[in-house]
Coordinates of C-alpha atoms and ligand atoms in Angstrom, one line a residue:
M1 CA -13.1 9.2 30.2
Q2 CA -15.3 10.4 27.4
H3 CA -13.4 11.5 24.3
D4 CA -14.6 13.9 21.5
A5 CA -14.9 11.7 18.5
I6 CA -15.1 11.9 14.7
A7 CA -16.9 9.3 12.5
V8 CA -15.1 8.2 9.3
I9 CA -17.6 6.6 6.9
D10 CA -15.8 3.8 5.0
F11 CA -17.0 3.7 1.4
G12 CA -14.3 1.1 0.7
G13 CA -11.6 3.6 -0.4
Q14 CA -8.0 2.4 -0.1
Y15 CA -7.3 5.2 2.4
A16 CA -10.5 5.2 4.6
H17 CA -8.7 3.7 7.6
L18 CA -5.8 6.0 7.1
I19 CA -8.1 9.0 7.7
A20 CA -9.0 7.5 11.1
T21 CA -5.3 6.8 11.9
K22 CA -4.3 10.4 11.0
I23 CA -7.0 11.8 13.2
R24 CA -6.0 9.6 16.1
R25 CA -2.5 10.9 15.7
L26 CA -3.9 14.3 16.4
H27 CA -5.1 12.7 19.7
V28 CA -8.7 12.7 18.8
L29 CA -10.6 9.5 18.7
A30 CA -11.8 8.5 15.2
E31 CA -14.0 5.6 14.5
I32 CA -14.8 3.8 11.3
R33 CA -18.5 3.5 10.5
Q34 CA -20.3 1.8 7.7
P35 CA -22.3 3.8 5.1
D36 CA -25.6 2.0 6.0
D37 CA -25.2 2.3 9.8
P38 CA -28.5 3.7 11.3
I39 CA -28.6 7.4 11.9
E40 CA -28.6 6.9 15.7
A41 CA -25.0 5.5 15.4
F42 CA -23.9 9.0 14.3
H43 CA -25.4 11.0 17.1
H44 CA -22.5 11.3 19.5
Y45 CA -19.9 12.5 16.9
K46 CA -18.6 16.0 16.7
G47 CA -17.9 15.6 12.9
I48 CA -18.2 13.2 10.0
I49 CA -15.8 12.4 7.2
L50 CA -16.8 10.6 4.0
S51 CA -14.0 8.5 2.6
G52 CA -13.1 7.7 -1.0
S53 CA -14.5 4.6 -2.8
P54 CA -13.8 2.3 -5.7
S55 CA -17.4 3.1 -6.8
L56 CA -18.3 5.8 -9.3
S57 CA -20.4 8.6 -8.0
S58 CA -21.1 9.8 -11.6
F59 CA -23.1 6.6 -12.2
G60 CA -24.9 6.7 -8.9
E61 CA -23.0 3.7 -7.5
D62 CA -23.1 3.2 -3.7
S63 CA -25.7 6.0 -3.4
T64 CA -27.9 4.2 -0.8
Y65 CA -26.0 5.2 2.4
T66 CA -27.7 6.8 5.4
K67 CA -28.4 10.2 3.8
A68 CA -29.9 11.4 7.1
I69 CA -26.4 12.4 8.2
Y70 CA -26.9 15.5 6.1
D71 CA -29.7 16.5 8.4
L72 CA -27.4 16.4 11.5
D73 CA -26.1 19.7 12.8
V74 CA -22.5 18.5 12.7
P75 CA -19.7 19.5 10.2
I76 CA -19.2 17.0 7.3
V77 CA -16.2 16.8 5.0
G78 CA -15.8 14.4 2.1
F79 CA -12.6 13.2 0.3
C80 CA -12.7 12.1 -3.4
F81 CA -15.9 10.0 -3.7
G82 CA -17.2 11.6 -0.5
H83 CA -16.5 15.1 -2.0
Q84 CA -18.5 14.1 -5.1
E85 CA -21.4 12.8 -3.0
I86 CA -21.5 16.0 -1.0
A87 CA -21.5 18.1 -4.1
K88 CA -24.3 16.0 -5.6
H89 CA -26.4 16.0 -2.5
Y90 CA -26.5 19.8 -2.4
G91 CA -27.3 20.3 -6.1
G92 CA -24.0 20.0 -7.8
T93 CA -23.0 17.8 -10.8
V94 CA -20.5 15.0 -11.0
V95 CA -19.3 13.6 -14.3
H96 CA -17.2 10.6 -15.4
G97 CA -13.9 12.2 -16.5
G98 CA -11.2 14.6 -15.6
R99 CA -9.0 11.8 -14.1
E100 CA -5.8 12.6 -12.3
W101 CA -3.2 10.4 -10.7
G102 CA -0.5 11.3 -8.2
P103 CA 0.7 14.8 -7.4
A104 CA -1.1 18.0 -8.4
D105 CA -0.9 21.6 -7.3
L106 CA -4.0 23.0 -5.7
R107 CA -4.6 26.7 -6.1
V108 CA -6.5 27.8 -3.0
A109 CA -9.2 30.3 -3.8
G110 CA -12.1 31.8 -1.7
N111 CA -12.6 31.3 1.9
C112 CA -12.4 27.9 3.6
P113 CA -11.5 27.4 7.2
L114 CA -9.8 24.0 6.4
F115 CA -7.0 25.9 4.6
K116 CA -6.3 28.2 7.5
G117 CA -2.6 28.9 7.8
L118 CA -1.7 27.3 4.4
A119 CA -0.2 28.7 1.3
A120 CA -1.9 29.9 -1.9
T121 CA -0.7 26.8 -3.7
E122 CA -0.5 23.4 -2.0
R123 CA 0.9 20.1 -3.2
V124 CA -1.9 17.5 -3.0
W125 CA -2.4 13.9 -4.1
M126 CA -5.1 12.7 -6.6
S127 CA -6.5 9.3 -7.6
H128 CA -9.8 9.6 -9.4
F129 CA -11.9 9.0 -12.5
D130 CA -14.9 11.2 -11.7
S131 CA -15.0 14.9 -11.0
V132 CA -17.3 17.7 -9.8
T133 CA -18.2 20.1 -12.5
S134 CA -20.7 22.4 -10.7
V135 CA -21.9 23.1 -7.2
G136 CA -25.2 24.0 -5.6
P137 CA -26.3 27.5 -4.5
S138 CA -24.8 27.4 -0.9
F139 CA -21.4 26.2 -2.1
E140 CA -18.3 28.0 -3.5
E141 CA -15.3 26.7 -5.2
V142 CA -12.3 27.1 -2.9
G143 CA -9.6 25.3 -4.9
F144 CA -8.7 24.1 -8.3
T145 CA -5.8 22.2 -9.9
T146 CA -4.3 22.6 -13.4
L147 CA -4.2 19.7 -15.8
G148 CA -1.1 18.9 -17.8
D149 CA 1.0 21.4 -19.8
S150 CA -2.1 23.2 -21.2
G151 CA -2.7 24.8 -17.8
T152 CA -6.4 24.2 -18.2
P153 CA -8.0 24.7 -14.8
H154 CA -9.4 21.5 -13.3
R155 CA -12.3 23.0 -11.4
F156 CA -13.9 22.3 -8.0
A157 CA -10.9 20.4 -6.5
A158 CA -12.1 21.9 -3.2
I159 CA -15.6 23.1 -2.3
S160 CA -17.0 24.7 0.8
S161 CA -20.2 25.9 2.4
N162 CA -19.5 27.8 5.5
S163 CA -23.2 28.3 6.3
L164 CA -23.9 24.5 6.1
R165 CA -20.5 23.5 7.5
R166 CA -20.1 21.1 4.6
Y167 CA -16.8 20.7 2.7
G168 CA -15.3 18.6 -0.1
F169 CA -11.8 17.8 -1.4
Q170 CA -11.3 15.9 -4.6
F171 CA -7.7 15.1 -3.4
H172 CA -6.7 12.9 -0.5
P173 CA -5.5 15.0 2.5
E174 CA -5.0 11.8 4.5
V175 CA -2.1 10.5 2.4
D176 CA 1.4 11.8 3.3
N177 CA 2.0 13.0 -0.2
T178 CA -0.5 15.8 0.3
V179 CA 2.1 17.9 2.0
H180 CA -0.2 19.8 4.4
G181 CA -3.0 17.3 4.5
T182 CA -2.7 16.8 8.3
E183 CA -3.0 20.6 8.8
M184 CA -6.2 20.6 6.7
M185 CA -7.7 17.7 8.8
A186 CA -6.5 19.4 12.0
N187 CA -8.3 22.6 11.0
F188 CA -11.5 20.5 10.4
V189 CA -11.2 18.5 13.7
F190 CA -10.3 21.4 16.0
D191 CA -11.5 24.6 14.5
V192 CA -14.6 23.5 12.7
C193 CA -15.7 20.6 14.9
G194 CA -14.3 21.9 18.2
C195 CA -12.8 18.6 19.3
Q196 CA -10.4 18.5 22.3
P197 CA -7.3 16.3 22.0
S198 CA -7.4 13.6 24.7
W199 CA -6.6 10.2 23.0
T200 CA -3.1 8.6 23.1
M201 CA -1.0 5.7 21.8
E202 CA -0.4 4.4 25.3
R203 CA -4.1 4.0 25.7
Y204 CA -4.2 2.1 22.4
V205 CA -1.5 -0.3 23.7
E206 CA -3.4 -0.9 26.9
E207 CA -6.7 -1.5 25.0
R208 CA -4.9 -3.9 22.6
V209 CA -3.2 -5.9 25.3
E210 CA -6.5 -6.3 27.2
Q211 CA -8.3 -7.3 23.9
V212 CA -5.6 -10.0 23.2
R213 CA -6.0 -11.4 26.8
Q214 CA -9.7 -11.6 26.4
Q215 CA -9.5 -13.3 23.0
V216 CA -6.8 -15.8 23.9
G217 CA -8.2 -16.6 27.4
T218 CA -6.3 -19.7 28.7
Q219 CA -5.2 -20.9 25.2
S220 CA -1.8 -20.7 23.6
V221 CA -0.7 -18.9 20.4
F222 CA 1.5 -20.2 17.6
L223 CA 2.8 -17.2 15.7
L224 CA 4.1 -17.3 12.1
A225 CA 7.2 -15.3 12.5
S226 CA 8.9 -14.2 9.2
G227 CA 11.3 -12.0 11.2
G228 CA 10.0 -8.9 9.6
V229 CA 9.0 -5.8 11.6
D230 CA 5.4 -6.7 11.9
S231 CA 5.7 -10.3 13.1
T232 CA 8.5 -9.3 15.5
V233 CA 6.4 -6.5 17.0
A234 CA 3.4 -8.9 17.1
A235 CA 5.6 -11.4 19.0
R236 CA 6.5 -8.8 21.6
L237 CA 3.0 -7.6 22.1
L238 CA 1.6 -11.1 22.4
G239 CA 4.4 -11.9 24.9
L240 CA 3.3 -8.9 26.9
A241 CA -0.3 -10.0 26.8
I242 CA 0.0 -13.7 27.5
G243 CA 3.6 -14.3 28.7
P244 CA 6.4 -16.2 26.8
D245 CA 5.4 -19.7 27.9
R246 CA 2.1 -19.8 26.0
L247 CA 3.7 -18.2 22.8
H248 CA 5.3 -20.5 20.2
L249 CA 7.1 -19.0 17.1
L250 CA 7.4 -20.7 13.8
H251 CA 9.8 -19.5 11.2
V252 CA 9.3 -21.0 7.7
D253 CA 11.9 -20.8 5.0
N254 CA 9.6 -20.9 2.0
G255 CA 12.5 -20.7 -0.5
L256 CA 11.4 -17.2 -1.4
M257 CA 13.5 -15.5 1.2
R258 CA 16.5 -13.2 0.5
K259 CA 20.0 -14.4 0.6
G260 CA 20.9 -15.6 4.1
E261 CA 17.6 -14.2 5.5
S262 CA 16.4 -17.2 7.5
D263 CA 19.7 -17.6 9.4
D264 CA 19.6 -13.9 10.3
V265 CA 16.0 -14.2 11.5
L266 CA 16.6 -17.2 13.7
E267 CA 19.7 -15.4 15.2
T268 CA 17.6 -12.3 16.0
F269 CA 14.9 -14.3 17.8
R270 CA 17.6 -16.1 19.8
Q271 CA 19.0 -12.8 20.8
F272 CA 15.6 -11.9 22.1
G273 CA 15.7 -14.9 24.4
L274 CA 12.8 -16.6 22.5
E275 CA 14.7 -19.8 21.5
R276 CA 12.8 -22.1 23.9
N277 CA 9.6 -22.1 21.8
L278 CA 11.2 -21.2 18.5
H279 CA 10.6 -23.6 15.7
F280 CA 12.1 -23.7 12.2
V281 CA 11.0 -25.5 9.0
D282 CA 12.8 -25.5 5.7
A283 CA 9.8 -25.9 3.3
T284 CA 11.6 -24.8 0.1
G285 CA 10.7 -28.0 -1.7
V286 CA 7.0 -27.9 -0.6
F287 CA 6.6 -24.3 -1.8
L288 CA 8.4 -24.7 -5.1
S289 CA 6.5 -27.8 -6.1
A290 CA 3.2 -26.1 -5.2
L291 CA 4.2 -23.1 -7.5
D292 CA 5.4 -25.3 -10.3
G293 CA 4.0 -24.2 -13.6
V294 CA 1.9 -21.3 -12.2
V295 CA 2.0 -17.9 -13.9
E296 CA -1.0 -15.8 -12.8
P297 CA -0.1 -13.5 -9.9
E298 CA -3.2 -13.9 -7.7
Q299 CA -2.9 -17.7 -8.1
K300 CA 0.7 -17.5 -7.0
R301 CA -0.3 -15.4 -3.9
R302 CA -3.1 -17.8 -3.0
I303 CA -0.8 -20.9 -3.3
I304 CA 1.9 -19.2 -1.2
G305 CA -0.7 -18.3 1.5
D306 CA -2.3 -21.8 1.5
T307 CA 1.1 -23.5 1.6
F308 CA 2.1 -21.5 4.7
I309 CA -1.0 -22.8 6.5
R310 CA -0.4 -26.4 5.4
V311 CA 3.2 -26.2 6.7
F312 CA 2.0 -24.5 9.9
E313 CA -0.7 -27.2 10.5
E314 CA 1.7 -30.0 9.9
E315 CA 4.3 -28.5 12.2
A316 CA 1.6 -27.9 14.9
R317 CA 0.6 -31.6 14.6
H318 CA 4.2 -32.6 14.8
L319 CA 4.7 -30.6 18.0
G320 CA 1.3 -31.7 19.4
I321 CA 0.0 -28.1 19.7
E322 CA -2.6 -28.1 16.9
G323 CA -5.3 -26.6 19.2
H324 CA -3.3 -23.4 19.5
L325 CA -4.6 -20.2 18.0
L326 CA -2.8 -18.9 14.9
G327 CA -0.9 -15.7 15.5
Q328 CA -0.1 -13.3 12.6
G329 CA 1.5 -9.9 12.3
T330 CA -1.1 -8.7 9.8
I331 CA -1.2 -4.9 9.5
Y332 CA -4.0 -2.8 8.0
P333 CA -2.8 -2.5 4.4
D334 CA -2.8 -6.3 4.1
T335 CA -6.5 -6.3 4.9
I336 CA -7.6 -3.4 2.8
E337 CA -5.7 -4.3 -0.3
T338 CA -7.1 -7.9 -0.1
G339 CA -10.6 -6.3 -0.3
G340 CA -11.1 -7.1 3.4
T341 CA -13.4 -4.3 4.3
K342 CA -17.0 -4.4 3.1
R343 CA -16.7 -2.3 -0.1
A344 CA -13.0 -2.3 -0.9
D345 CA -11.7 -3.8 -4.2
T346 CA -9.2 -6.6 -4.1
I347 CA -5.9 -5.0 -5.2
K348 CA -3.9 -8.1 -4.3
T349 CA -4.5 -11.0 -2.0
H350 CA -2.0 -10.7 0.9
H351 CA -0.6 -14.0 2.0
N352 CA -2.2 -13.6 5.4
R353 CA -5.6 -13.0 4.0
V354 CA -6.2 -16.1 1.8
P355 CA -9.6 -17.9 2.1
I356 CA -8.3 -20.6 4.5
I357 CA -7.3 -17.9 6.9
E358 CA -10.5 -16.0 6.4
E359 CA -12.3 -19.2 7.5
M360 CA -10.1 -19.5 10.5
I361 CA -10.8 -15.9 11.4
A362 CA -14.5 -16.6 11.2
Q363 CA -14.0 -19.5 13.6
G364 CA -12.1 -17.2 16.0
R365 CA -8.9 -19.1 15.6
V366 CA -6.6 -16.2 14.6
V367 CA -5.0 -13.5 16.7
E368 CA -3.8 -10.4 14.9
P369 CA -2.9 -7.7 17.4
L370 CA -1.6 -5.2 14.8
A371 CA -4.5 -5.6 12.3
D372 CA -5.6 -2.0 12.4
L373 CA -2.1 -0.3 12.4
Y374 CA 0.0 1.0 9.5
K375 CA 3.7 0.3 9.3
V376 CA 4.6 3.7 10.8
E377 CA 2.5 3.0 13.9
V378 CA 3.9 -0.6 14.1
R379 CA 7.4 0.9 14.2
E380 CA 6.4 3.5 16.8
L381 CA 4.9 0.7 18.9
G382 CA 8.0 -1.5 18.3
E383 CA 10.3 1.3 19.7
K384 CA 7.9 1.7 22.7
L385 CA 8.2 -2.1 23.3
G386 CA 12.0 -1.9 23.3
I387 CA 12.8 -3.6 20.0
P388 CA 16.2 -2.4 18.6
H389 CA 16.1 0.6 16.2
K390 CA 17.9 -1.4 13.5
L391 CA 15.3 -4.1 13.4
V392 CA 12.3 -1.7 13.7
W393 CA 13.5 0.4 10.8
R394 CA 14.6 -2.4 8.4
H395 CA 12.9 -2.5 5.0
P396 CA 9.5 -4.2 4.9
F397 CA 9.6 -7.5 3.1
P398 CA 6.3 -9.0 1.9
G399 CA 5.1 -12.4 3.3
P400 CA 5.2 -14.1 -0.2
G401 CA 8.8 -12.8 -0.4
L402 CA 10.5 -13.0 -3.8
G403 CA 7.5 -14.9 -5.1
V404 CA 5.8 -11.5 -5.9
R405 CA 9.0 -10.1 -7.4
L406 CA 9.6 -13.0 -9.9
L407 CA 7.2 -12.4 -12.8
C408 CA 6.2 -15.4 -14.7
S409 CA 4.9 -15.7 -18.3
T410 CA 3.3 -18.1 -20.8
G411 CA 5.6 -16.4 -23.4
I412 CA 2.6 -15.0 -25.2
E413 CA 2.7 -11.2 -25.8
V414 CA -0.2 -9.2 -24.4
R415 CA -1.0 -6.3 -26.6
D416 CA -4.7 -5.7 -26.0
G417 CA -5.6 -2.0 -26.6
F418 CA -2.1 -1.2 -27.9
D419 CA -3.5 0.5 -31.0
Q420 CA -4.6 3.3 -28.6
T421 CA -1.9 2.9 -26.0
E422 CA 1.1 3.1 -28.3
P423 CA 0.3 6.4 -30.1
A424 CA -0.5 8.0 -26.7
V425 CA 2.8 6.8 -25.2
A426 CA 4.7 8.1 -28.2
A427 CA 3.0 11.5 -28.1
A428 CA 3.7 12.0 -24.4
T429 CA 7.3 10.8 -24.4
G430 CA 8.0 12.5 -27.8
R431 CA 7.4 15.9 -26.2
Y432 CA 10.4 15.2 -23.9
G433 CA 12.6 13.9 -26.8
L434 CA 12.9 10.5 -25.2
A435 CA 12.3 7.0 -26.7
A436 CA 9.6 4.8 -25.2
T437 CA 8.0 1.4 -25.7
A438 CA 4.9 -0.1 -24.0
L439 CA 6.0 -3.6 -22.9
P440 CA 3.8 -6.6 -23.9
I441 CA 3.6 -7.9 -20.3
R442 CA 1.5 -6.7 -17.3
S443 CA 2.0 -6.0 -13.6
V444 CA -0.4 -5.1 -10.8
G445 CA -1.3 -1.5 -9.9
V446 CA -4.0 0.5 -8.2
K447 CA -6.1 3.2 -9.9
A448 CA -8.9 5.2 -8.2
D449 CA -9.2 2.5 -5.5
L450 CA -9.5 -0.3 -8.1
R451 CA -7.0 -3.1 -9.0
S452 CA -5.3 -2.6 -12.4
Y453 CA -3.4 -5.2 -14.3
E454 CA -1.7 -3.2 -17.0
H455 CA 1.5 -2.5 -19.0
P456 CA 4.8 -0.8 -18.1
V457 CA 6.4 1.7 -20.4
L458 CA 10.2 1.5 -20.9
I459 CA 11.8 4.9 -21.4
T460 CA 15.3 5.4 -22.7
G461 CA 17.3 8.6 -22.8
Q462 CA 19.0 11.2 -20.5
A463 CA 16.9 13.6 -18.5
S464 CA 16.8 15.1 -15.0
W465 CA 15.1 13.1 -12.3
D466 CA 12.3 15.7 -12.1
T467 CA 11.8 15.6 -15.9
L468 CA 11.5 11.8 -15.7
L469 CA 8.9 12.0 -13.0
E470 CA 7.0 14.6 -15.0
L471 CA 7.1 12.5 -18.1
A472 CA 5.9 9.4 -16.2
A473 CA 2.9 11.5 -14.8
A474 CA 2.1 12.6 -18.4
V475 CA 2.2 9.0 -19.6
F476 CA -0.2 7.9 -16.8
R477 CA -2.6 10.8 -17.6
E478 CA -2.6 10.4 -21.3
A479 CA -2.0 6.8 -22.2
P480 CA -4.7 4.2 -21.5
G481 CA -3.6 0.7 -20.2
I482 CA -0.4 1.9 -18.5
N483 CA 0.3 1.7 -14.8
R484 CA 4.1 1.8 -14.7
C485 CA 7.1 3.7 -16.2
I486 CA 10.6 2.3 -16.0
W487 CA 13.8 4.1 -17.0
N488 CA 16.3 2.1 -19.0
L489 CA 19.7 1.7 -17.4
G490 CA 20.8 -1.0 -19.8
H491 CA 21.8 -1.0 -23.4
A492 CA 20.4 1.2 -26.3
H493 CA 16.6 1.5 -26.6
P494 CA 15.4 -2.0 -27.7
A495 CA 13.9 -2.6 -31.1
R496 CA 12.4 -5.9 -30.1
V497 CA 11.2 -7.0 -26.6
R498 CA 9.8 -10.5 -26.2
P499 CA 8.4 -12.3 -23.1
L500 CA 9.7 -15.8 -22.7
P501 CA 7.9 -18.7 -21.0
A502 CA 8.9 -18.8 -17.4
T503 CA 7.6 -20.0 -14.0
V504 CA 9.0 -20.0 -10.4
T505 CA 12.2 -22.1 -10.4
Q506 CA 15.2 -22.5 -8.1
A507 CA 17.5 -21.1 -10.8
R508 CA 15.4 -18.0 -11.4
L509 CA 15.1 -17.4 -7.6
D510 CA 18.8 -17.7 -7.2
L511 CA 19.4 -15.1 -9.9
L512 CA 16.9 -12.7 -8.3
R513 CA 18.5 -13.3 -4.9
E514 CA 21.8 -12.3 -6.3
A515 CA 20.5 -9.2 -8.0
D516 CA 18.6 -8.2 -4.8
Y517 CA 21.8 -8.7 -2.7
I518 CA 23.7 -6.4 -5.1
V519 CA 21.1 -3.7 -4.8
M520 CA 20.7 -3.9 -1.0
D521 CA 24.4 -4.0 -0.5
G522 CA 24.7 -0.9 -2.6
L523 CA 22.1 1.0 -0.6
H524 CA 23.9 0.1 2.6
R525 CA 27.4 1.0 1.3
H526 CA 26.1 4.3 0.1
G527 CA 24.5 5.0 3.5
I528 CA 21.0 5.5 2.0
A529 CA 19.3 2.2 3.1
E530 CA 17.4 4.0 6.0
S531 CA 16.3 7.0 3.9
I532 CA 14.7 4.7 1.4
W533 CA 11.5 3.0 2.6
Q534 CA 11.7 -0.1 0.5
C535 CA 13.5 -1.3 -2.6
P536 CA 12.2 -4.4 -4.3
T537 CA 14.2 -5.9 -7.1
V538 CA 12.1 -7.6 -9.7
L539 CA 12.9 -10.2 -12.4
V540 CA 10.8 -10.2 -15.6
P541 CA 11.3 -12.9 -18.3
L542 CA 12.0 -10.6 -21.2
E543 CA 14.4 -11.1 -24.1
I544 CA 15.8 -7.8 -25.5
D545 CA 16.8 -7.7 -29.1
G546 CA 17.5 -11.4 -29.1
H547 CA 19.7 -11.3 -26.0
G548 CA 19.3 -12.7 -22.5
R549 CA 16.2 -13.9 -20.8
E550 CA 15.7 -12.0 -17.5
F551 CA 15.1 -8.2 -17.2
V552 CA 16.0 -6.7 -13.8
I553 CA 14.0 -3.8 -12.4
V554 CA 15.0 -1.9 -9.3
R555 CA 12.2 -0.1 -7.4
P556 CA 13.4 2.3 -4.7
I557 CA 10.6 4.2 -3.1
H558 CA 9.7 6.7 -0.4
S559 CA 6.6 6.0 1.6
E560 CA 5.3 6.1 5.2
R561 CA 2.3 3.8 5.2
A562 CA 2.7 1.8 2.0
M563 CA -0.7 3.0 0.7
T564 CA 1.1 5.6 -1.4
A565 CA 4.7 5.8 -2.6
T566 CA 7.0 8.0 -4.7
P567 CA 10.0 6.8 -6.6
A568 CA 13.3 7.5 -4.8
A569 CA 16.3 8.9 -6.8
L570 CA 19.6 6.9 -6.4
P571 CA 23.0 8.5 -6.6
G572 CA 24.7 8.3 -10.1
T573 CA 27.7 6.4 -8.7
L574 CA 25.4 3.7 -7.3
L575 CA 23.5 3.5 -10.6
S576 CA 26.8 2.9 -12.4
E577 CA 27.8 0.2 -9.9
L578 CA 24.4 -1.5 -10.3
Q579 CA 24.8 -1.4 -14.1
E580 CA 28.2 -2.9 -13.9
A581 CA 27.3 -5.7 -11.5
I582 CA 23.8 -6.6 -12.6
L583 CA 24.2 -6.5 -16.3
R584 CA 27.1 -9.0 -15.9
L585 CA 24.9 -11.6 -14.2
P586 CA 24.3 -14.7 -16.4
G587 CA 21.2 -14.4 -18.6
V588 CA 20.4 -10.8 -17.7
S589 CA 19.0 -8.9 -20.7
G590 CA 18.7 -5.5 -19.2
L591 CA 18.2 -3.2 -16.2
A592 CA 15.7 -0.5 -15.4
L593 CA 14.7 1.8 -12.5
D594 CA 11.0 1.9 -11.7
I595 CA 9.9 5.6 -11.7
T596 CA 6.2 5.0 -10.9
T597 CA 4.2 6.6 -8.0
K598 CA 1.6 4.5 -6.2
P599 CA -1.0 5.0 -7.5
P600 CA -1.1 4.1 -10.4
G601 CA 1.5 1.3 -9.7
T602 CA 1.7 -0.7 -6.5
I603 CA 5.0 -1.0 -4.7
E604 CA 5.4 -4.7 -5.6
W605 CA 4.9 -5.8 -9.2
E606 CA 2.5 -8.6 -8.3
Ligands
LIG701 P1 1.9 -3.0 -2.6 O1 2.6 -3.8 -3.6 O2 0.5 -3.5 -2.4 O3 2.6 -3.2 -1.2 O4 1.9 -1.5 -2.9 C1 2.4 -2.5 -0.1 C2 3.3 -3.0 1.0 O5 2.9 -4.3 1.4 C3 3.9 -5.3 1.2 N1 3.2 -6.5 0.7 C4 2.9 -7.5 1.5 N2 3.2 -7.7 2.8 N3 2.1 -9.8 2.7 C5 2.8 -8.9 3.4 O6 3.1 -9.1 4.6 C6 1.8 -9.7 1.4 O7 1.2 -10.5 0.8 C7 2.2 -8.5 0.8 N4 2.1 -8.0 -0.5 C8 2.7 -6.7 -0.5 C9 4.8 -4.7 0.2 O8 6.1 -5.2 0.2 C10 4.8 -3.2 0.5 O9 5.6 -2.9 1.6

């Protein structure tokens, strides 16, 4: 059957693939295309979408794509970078400046079919350094946002040319945080492009099973099974495609698991009747000695990924199945954040995308049946494949485990750029009457599709949840070098915060495991574990006013696809319980709640 289809041109933006996913959920086939694909590749589409990009349109970066698309008589819409490119192509201006992160209110003005049925003000999601400051003669401004308290209009957040059927949004309608983003895309796909909905998830499963069968042929697969949602769904799908006899599962305890996790995982696979080919290795010692003395986050990630493969190969040799293909439950965010599409920036190297694995992929030795799905689709698929609800909806846990939640330090304070950062932080937080300090350590984040490695701000004082979030947004907008805000749940606002030398050790991991257990137990006891998407607990080696050596941070978030996130509020009674239990743990210097959206922070700290 022929389906109406939309082309999504992937300029390397973090959300390019999400656009395609969202359109497929409208039952319309969407395909990813590269910017330099020949024009013939675009002839059968009913519409084209230009994605965001880590490149800067204002400086003419990435401007050599197939411009002949603009001569086609099909509707085109661009998001973020794509919006800027459309504006420029038709005589508008793009400048470097006017940056916005996270939520913004779009005031809809003028007449644009993409806003049909929507309100005069819409909550949208921003992540950009550049902005459009004028449009060409056939275009009109159809939406603007306001910047900060000043209420100054931030112009051209949405532009439209009904005669040319060209449209542009500075914001990202594809992310869940743009409340009616799906409606905007549906208006484009159905009303403007005239597509018929005929594409389904069942069809996707059939295609994927067939693809796995073709790739695997008569070989067998050895799957790294952490026991998380992704590897469990991958195990089920592989089982469906090649049968249980040719599928071996390996669960590795890397010493970076949660308290009691490996025992639970093995029990779950046994309950699934998969014990015959289920293998287990306790490799705690191997991982800890490989990580000994390492501080830099990307180096830690690479070591963890490489060590997984070493352990896997050794176990395969031991079992005499070294010729098997490597199976992984890799999902799309793992690939995109590792810089795994042509133009994307490396935000962080996911454990299943380290160079050794990239080599194995190039040799055709890796099977990844979920590699183009997001978590929400993996869950939907998991439910379709009969995996119990409780397992499908458990919190995601990263492959490198607690390794990316245990920050390490040389003990040297990092204060680069603080002469500009500190006054800006003080000005923003001072307006709200709260105390704040930029911390002399860094964590990983994402800003305008680029990796950032910047400082958190610790905020102390009482304020409503909404005020705290508003304050955090103001700090991100106004203070350079900041990608996180955390709210102090510990003692008085500190006069002196000092990083201490620390690496990955058994004792630190045990402390983190204990704090994490307290947090997860609290979420379950209060009945809110399922309504929160994920809740990392993080340990940072910080001494506060001469006391303690480990600062604990709790990061509850709401998300759907992990590409964006908003901080989740916790009930006051739970916060008091956490204060009571965590501040009592030996060596703990303080406790804070992470109140950062993604962007500019990532969900994990490293
Ligand atoms: P970030 O920190 O990039 O995380 O916002 C997005 C989601 O991915 C998980 N995560 C990983 N999952 N291997 C994984 O399987 C990894 O290396 C990895 N790093 C982050 C993270 O927990 C969150 O759900």
